[in-house]
Amino acid sequence: MLLGISAGIAAYKSAQLARLLKQAGCEVRVVMTEGAQAFIAPLTLQALTGEAVRTSLLDPEAEAGMGHIELARWADTILIAPGTADLMARLALGIADDLLTTLCLASEAERIMAPAMNQAMWRHPATQRNAACLQQDGWRLLGPESGEQACGDTGPGRMLEPEAIMAELATLSSAAHLARQAHEPEQQTQLPAQGLHIAITAGPTREPLDPVRYLSNHSSGKMGYALAAVATELGAQVTLISGPVSLPTPEGVTRIDVETAVEMHATSRRLASECDLFIGCAAVADYRAEAPAEHKIKKRVDEDGLTLKLIKNPDIIADITAMRDAAGGRPFVVGFAAETRDLESYARDKLERKRLDMIVANNVATQGLGFGADHNAALLLWRDGDGEGGEDLPPQPKRELARMIIDRALACLNTRPVH
Ligand code: C5P
């Protein structure tokens, strides 16, 4: 693994990344740009990797040891973290004016980058153009995430945390076998979710008003998709029942697309009768139009208002906890609660009322967390064979939160008496 570090404040996290890569069994060689050395010392990376750090293209001594073309051929994977806007621009243009860009141009290795920069720089059309260009050239971009930035801004541009980068690497092809060892040491023996079928609802639902309009909500589907990815990595057979979202299907996941709550309800019921764990992560619309218009509703010139008659949608998750299969059992059911106040009391009420086994409660009023964001925090409450439990999960990438939720659900499942 060739770890490229460029000049961003996130460079200090690259030391931890180098450590995790080493722990995963990777042979790691580090190349730093000139600017990166202003943020973190090459000696730090040398101590962590046990290899001399390369910083210059025109270094006769280093070139005598391993020439840059040789180094480019040596790498199976080039991972750049952090990748600055400037580096992205140079790579997109094929410029080779320092060691790192030259190696990238000369290498046929798998190329992965975790960009990090100020949010305005990331959003700039030039950077977006370069990001698209790099992806077209075969680069995998991990992140950036949204959140508070070192410069005081809030928005997209934060480098993914080293642990999240490792988790992403675990899903990529040639880097996968190495990173997996670190992320999921269990894989060498039995995976913790092997043999389990997990069904997960995700995203919003769309309730038609007429052929061109609908009622919906801001759910991005990110949490449900993160749960599906993690559960698959842990060996489960995963079916994702997805409302309309613009996310790629995680590798190995079976995805069934639905639009309305009624469709999601029918598919969920079918799958719930055959799964071990059902996670209701979707933001299901509580109401739908009683009678969607057959043709586009026209604006009435003579009236100032329009009244829509809505009727209640089925409560998918409550229906599933009421289910019994032939043997008198039902899946372990995890629900979500998005609240803006009194998190714990509303969550407890939902846990009881919907007869859930576990609830993941989020405060969606917290800035930068929840709907559409890449991070979230949660209060977990559960009931299992050992009684009741609870845990506060601090703000973290949704992927890591997903891992904690799945781990807890699997632990509960093990202690659970047959329903
Ligand atoms: O909307 P509410 O806060 O009641 O949602 C709590 C939980 O119930 C979530 O897990 C959600 O996916 C689920 N739900 C459902 N069917 C509905 C409404 C909510 O399965 N009609």
PDB file of N, CA and C in Angstrom, residues 20-72:
ATOM      1  N   LEU A  20      -3.204   1.711  11.306  1.00  0.00           N
ATOM      2  CA  LEU A  20      -4.267   0.726  11.063  1.00  0.00           C
ATOM      3  C   LEU A  20      -3.925  -0.159   9.863  1.00  0.00           C
ATOM      4  N   LEU A  21      -3.313   0.452   8.845  1.00  0.00           N
ATOM      5  CA  LEU A  21      -2.939  -0.337   7.668  1.00  0.00           C
ATOM      6  C   LEU A  21      -1.893  -1.379   8.040  1.00  0.00           C
ATOM      7  N   LYS A  22      -0.931  -0.962   8.866  1.00  0.00           N
ATOM      8  CA  LYS A  22       0.101  -1.904   9.313  1.00  0.00           C
ATOM      9  C   LYS A  22      -0.534  -3.041  10.117  1.00  0.00           C
ATOM     10  N   GLN A  23      -1.439  -2.628  11.037  1.00  0.00           N
ATOM     11  CA  GLN A  23      -2.102  -3.650  11.867  1.00  0.00           C
ATOM     12  C   GLN A  23      -2.861  -4.640  11.006  1.00  0.00           C
ATOM     13  N   ALA A  24      -3.362  -4.139   9.843  1.00  0.00           N
ATOM     14  CA  ALA A  24      -4.138  -5.018   8.950  1.00  0.00           C
ATOM     15  C   ALA A  24      -3.223  -5.938   8.159  1.00  0.00           C
ATOM     16  N   GLY A  25      -1.925  -5.775   8.329  1.00  0.00           N
ATOM     17  CA  GLY A  25      -1.000  -6.666   7.628  1.00  0.00           C
ATOM     18  C   GLY A  25      -0.461  -6.080   6.337  1.00  0.00           C
ATOM     19  N   CYS A  26      -0.762  -4.799   6.066  1.00  0.00           N
ATOM     20  CA  CYS A  26      -0.262  -4.174   4.836  1.00  0.00           C
ATOM     21  C   CYS A  26       1.214  -3.832   4.981  1.00  0.00           C
ATOM     22  N   GLU A  27       1.920  -3.950   3.879  1.00  0.00           N
ATOM     23  CA  GLU A  27       3.251  -3.356   3.794  1.00  0.00           C
ATOM     24  C   GLU A  27       2.972  -1.928   3.354  1.00  0.00           C
ATOM     25  N   VAL A  28       3.419  -0.965   4.132  1.00  0.00           N
ATOM     26  CA  VAL A  28       3.046   0.428   3.848  1.00  0.00           C
ATOM     27  C   VAL A  28       4.286   1.256   3.542  1.00  0.00           C
ATOM     28  N   ARG A  29       4.277   1.955   2.425  1.00  0.00           N
ATOM     29  CA  ARG A  29       5.314   2.943   2.140  1.00  0.00           C
ATOM     30  C   ARG A  29       4.630   4.280   1.963  1.00  0.00           C
ATOM     31  N   VAL A  30       5.224   5.298   2.563  1.00  0.00           N
ATOM     32  CA  VAL A  30       4.568   6.608   2.575  1.00  0.00           C
ATOM     33  C   VAL A  30       5.308   7.578   1.659  1.00  0.00           C
ATOM     34  N   VAL A  31       4.510   8.317   0.888  1.00  0.00           N
ATOM     35  CA  VAL A  31       5.049   9.413   0.080  1.00  0.00           C
ATOM     36  C   VAL A  31       4.324  10.679   0.514  1.00  0.00           C
ATOM     37  N   MET A  32       5.112  11.713   0.847  1.00  0.00           N
ATOM     38  CA  MET A  32       4.486  12.966   1.293  1.00  0.00           C
ATOM     39  C   MET A  32       4.827  14.081   0.312  1.00  0.00           C
ATOM     40  N   THR A  33       3.864  14.965   0.087  1.00  0.00           N
ATOM     41  CA  THR A  33       4.176  16.138  -0.730  1.00  0.00           C
ATOM     42  C   THR A  33       4.953  17.119   0.156  1.00  0.00           C
ATOM     43  N   GLU A  34       5.488  18.132  -0.487  1.00  0.00           N
ATOM     44  CA  GLU A  34       6.278  19.099   0.274  1.00  0.00           C
ATOM     45  C   GLU A  34       5.403  19.767   1.346  1.00  0.00           C
ATOM     46  N   GLY A  35       4.192  20.155   0.941  1.00  0.00           N
ATOM     47  CA  GLY A  35       3.292  20.845   1.869  1.00  0.00           C
ATOM     48  C   GLY A  35       2.868  19.968   3.033  1.00  0.00           C
ATOM     49  N   ALA A  36       2.730  18.667   2.787  1.00  0.00           N
ATOM     50  CA  ALA A  36       2.275  17.758   3.848  1.00  0.00           C
ATOM     51  C   ALA A  36       3.242  17.785   5.026  1.00  0.00           C
ATOM     52  N   GLN A  37       4.521  18.003   4.715  1.00  0.00           N
ATOM     53  CA  GLN A  37       5.544  17.967   5.770  1.00  0.00           C
ATOM     54  C   GLN A  37       5.425  19.155   6.722  1.00  0.00           C
ATOM     55  N   ALA A  38       4.653  20.167   6.312  1.00  0.00           N
ATOM     56  CA  ALA A  38       4.403  21.284   7.222  1.00  0.00           C
ATOM     57  C   ALA A  38       3.377  20.883   8.287  1.00  0.00           C
ATOM     58  N   PHE A  39       2.616  19.811   8.012  1.00  0.00           N
ATOM     59  CA  PHE A  39       1.561  19.403   8.948  1.00  0.00           C
ATOM     60  C   PHE A  39       1.959  18.209   9.812  1.00  0.00           C
ATOM     61  N   ILE A  40       2.782  17.349   9.252  1.00  0.00           N
ATOM     62  CA  ILE A  40       3.191  16.164  10.011  1.00  0.00           C
ATOM     63  C   ILE A  40       4.599  15.767   9.562  1.00  0.00           C
ATOM     64  N   ALA A  41       5.402  15.347  10.529  1.00  0.00           N
ATOM     65  CA  ALA A  41       6.809  15.075  10.207  1.00  0.00           C
ATOM     66  C   ALA A  41       6.975  13.707   9.558  1.00  0.00           C
ATOM     67  N   PRO A  42       7.797  13.620   8.514  1.00  0.00           N
ATOM     68  CA  PRO A  42       8.067  12.317   7.886  1.00  0.00           C
ATOM     69  C   PRO A  42       8.547  11.277   8.896  1.00  0.00           C
ATOM     70  N   LEU A  43       9.274  11.743   9.925  1.00  0.00           N
ATOM     71  CA  LEU A  43       9.806  10.811  10.913  1.00  0.00           C
ATOM     72  C   LEU A  43       8.682  10.052  11.635  1.00  0.00           C
ATOM     73  N   THR A  44       7.559  10.735  11.863  1.00  0.00           N
ATOM     74  CA  THR A  44       6.404  10.079  12.514  1.00  0.00           C
ATOM     75  C   THR A  44       5.959   8.886  11.672  1.00  0.00           C
ATOM     76  N   LEU A  45       5.819   9.132  10.368  1.00  0.00           N
ATOM     77  CA  LEU A  45       5.359   8.066   9.483  1.00  0.00           C
ATOM     78  C   LEU A  45       6.419   6.976   9.344  1.00  0.00           C
ATOM     79  N   GLN A  46       7.665   7.376   9.384  1.00  0.00           N
ATOM     80  CA  GLN A  46       8.747   6.385   9.288  1.00  0.00           C
ATOM     81  C   GLN A  46       8.707   5.451  10.493  1.00  0.00           C
ATOM     82  N   ALA A  47       8.507   6.060  11.678  1.00  0.00           N
ATOM     83  CA  ALA A  47       8.469   5.252  12.899  1.00  0.00           C
ATOM     84  C   ALA A  47       7.282   4.281  12.854  1.00  0.00           C
ATOM     85  N   LEU A  48       6.161   4.742  12.307  1.00  0.00           N
ATOM     86  CA  LEU A  48       4.960   3.902  12.307  1.00  0.00           C
ATOM     87  C   LEU A  48       5.011   2.795  11.255  1.00  0.00           C
ATOM     88  N   THR A  49       5.682   3.069  10.131  1.00  0.00           N
ATOM     89  CA  THR A  49       5.667   2.071   9.047  1.00  0.00           C
ATOM     90  C   THR A  49       6.948   1.244   9.002  1.00  0.00           C
ATOM     91  N   GLY A  50       7.979   1.755   9.657  1.00  0.00           N
ATOM     92  CA  GLY A  50       9.257   1.043   9.616  1.00  0.00           C
ATOM     93  C   GLY A  50       9.954   1.186   8.277  1.00  0.00           C
ATOM     94  N   GLU A  51       9.514   2.140   7.467  1.00  0.00           N
ATOM     95  CA  GLU A  51      10.113   2.357   6.141  1.00  0.00           C
ATOM     96  C   GLU A  51      10.453   3.833   5.996  1.00  0.00           C
ATOM     97  N   ALA A  52      11.530   4.115   5.276  1.00  0.00           N
ATOM     98  CA  ALA A  52      11.873   5.518   5.015  1.00  0.00           C
ATOM     99  C   ALA A  52      10.752   6.164   4.217  1.00  0.00           C
ATOM    100  N   VAL A  53      10.435   7.400   4.562  1.00  0.00           N
ATOM    101  CA  VAL A  53       9.358   8.115   3.876  1.00  0.00           C
ATOM    102  C   VAL A  53       9.956   8.850   2.675  1.00  0.00           C
ATOM    103  N   ARG A  54       9.274   8.741   1.522  1.00  0.00           N
ATOM    104  CA  ARG A  54       9.781   9.417   0.326  1.00  0.00           C
ATOM    105  C   ARG A  54       9.090  10.759   0.176  1.00  0.00           C
ATOM    106  N   THR A  55       9.897  11.782  -0.133  1.00  0.00           N
ATOM    107  CA  THR A  55       9.324  13.124  -0.233  1.00  0.00           C
ATOM    108  C   THR A  55       9.716  13.840  -1.525  1.00  0.00           C
ATOM    109  N   SER A  56      10.726  13.320  -2.206  1.00  0.00           N
ATOM    110  CA  SER A  56      11.230  14.086  -3.351  1.00  0.00           C
ATOM    111  C   SER A  56      11.461  13.185  -4.548  1.00  0.00           C
ATOM    112  N   LEU A  57      11.193  13.746  -5.712  1.00  0.00           N
ATOM    113  CA  LEU A  57      11.393  12.998  -6.956  1.00  0.00           C
ATOM    114  C   LEU A  57      12.868  12.983  -7.321  1.00  0.00           C
ATOM    115  N   LEU A  58      13.529  14.084  -6.967  1.00  0.00           N
ATOM    116  CA  LEU A  58      14.917  14.233  -7.420  1.00  0.00           C
ATOM    117  C   LEU A  58      15.887  13.984  -6.263  1.00  0.00           C
ATOM    118  N   ASP A  59      15.690  12.845  -5.598  1.00  0.00           N
ATOM    119  CA  ASP A  59      16.545  12.508  -4.460  1.00  0.00           C
ATOM    120  C   ASP A  59      17.425  11.316  -4.868  1.00  0.00           C
ATOM    121  N   PRO A  60      18.693  11.585  -5.236  1.00  0.00           N
ATOM    122  CA  PRO A  60      19.535  10.520  -5.792  1.00  0.00           C
ATOM    123  C   PRO A  60      19.666   9.327  -4.850  1.00  0.00           C
ATOM    124  N   GLU A  61      19.755   9.607  -3.550  1.00  0.00           N
ATOM    125  CA  GLU A  61      19.954   8.514  -2.592  1.00  0.00           C
ATOM    126  C   GLU A  61      18.741   7.581  -2.566  1.00  0.00           C
ATOM    127  N   ALA A  62      17.561   8.214  -2.438  1.00  0.00           N
ATOM    128  CA  ALA A  62      16.335   7.404  -2.391  1.00  0.00           C
ATOM    129  C   ALA A  62      16.124   6.682  -3.716  1.00  0.00           C
ATOM    130  N   GLU A  63      16.387   7.361  -4.805  1.00  0.00           N
ATOM    131  CA  GLU A  63      16.201   6.753  -6.135  1.00  0.00           C
ATOM    132  C   GLU A  63      17.131   5.555  -6.326  1.00  0.00           C
ATOM    133  N   ALA A  64      18.304   5.640  -5.690  1.00  0.00           N
ATOM    134  CA  ALA A  64      19.251   4.529  -5.809  1.00  0.00           C
ATOM    135  C   ALA A  64      18.702   3.293  -5.098  1.00  0.00           C
ATOM    136  N   GLY A  65      17.953   3.522  -3.998  1.00  0.00           N
ATOM    137  CA  GLY A  65      17.358   2.414  -3.245  1.00  0.00           C
ATOM    138  C   GLY A  65      16.220   1.770  -4.034  1.00  0.00           C
ATOM    139  N   MET A  66      15.238   2.554  -4.386  1.00  0.00           N
ATOM    140  CA  MET A  66      14.105   2.081  -5.196  1.00  0.00           C
ATOM    141  C   MET A  66      13.662   3.240  -6.075  1.00  0.00           C
ATOM    142  N   GLY A  67      13.882   3.121  -7.336  1.00  0.00           N
ATOM    143  CA  GLY A  67      13.525   4.200  -8.268  1.00  0.00           C
ATOM    144  C   GLY A  67      12.027   4.458  -8.258  1.00  0.00           C
ATOM    145  N   HIS A  68      11.633   5.652  -8.704  1.00  0.00           N
ATOM    146  CA  HIS A  68      10.201   5.975  -8.588  1.00  0.00           C
ATOM    147  C   HIS A  68       9.322   5.090  -9.476  1.00  0.00           C
ATOM    148  N   ILE A  69       9.847   4.649 -10.609  1.00  0.00           N
ATOM    149  CA  ILE A  69       9.025   3.780 -11.466  1.00  0.00           C
ATOM    150  C   ILE A  69       8.869   2.410 -10.785  1.00  0.00           C
ATOM    151  N   GLU A  70       9.953   1.984 -10.163  1.00  0.00           N
ATOM    152  CA  GLU A  70       9.919   0.715  -9.424  1.00  0.00           C
ATOM    153  C   GLU A  70       8.889   0.795  -8.275  1.00  0.00           C
ATOM    154  N   LEU A  71       8.916   1.953  -7.601  1.00  0.00           N
ATOM    155  CA  LEU A  71       7.972   2.165  -6.490  1.00  0.00           C
ATOM    156  C   LEU A  71       6.528   2.177  -7.013  1.00  0.00           C
ATOM    157  N   ALA A  72       6.346   2.787  -8.180  1.00  0.00           N
ATOM    158  CA  ALA A  72       5.007   2.831  -8.796  1.00  0.00           C
ATOM    159  C   ALA A  72       4.539   1.418  -9.124  1.00  0.00           C
TER     160      ALA A  72
END
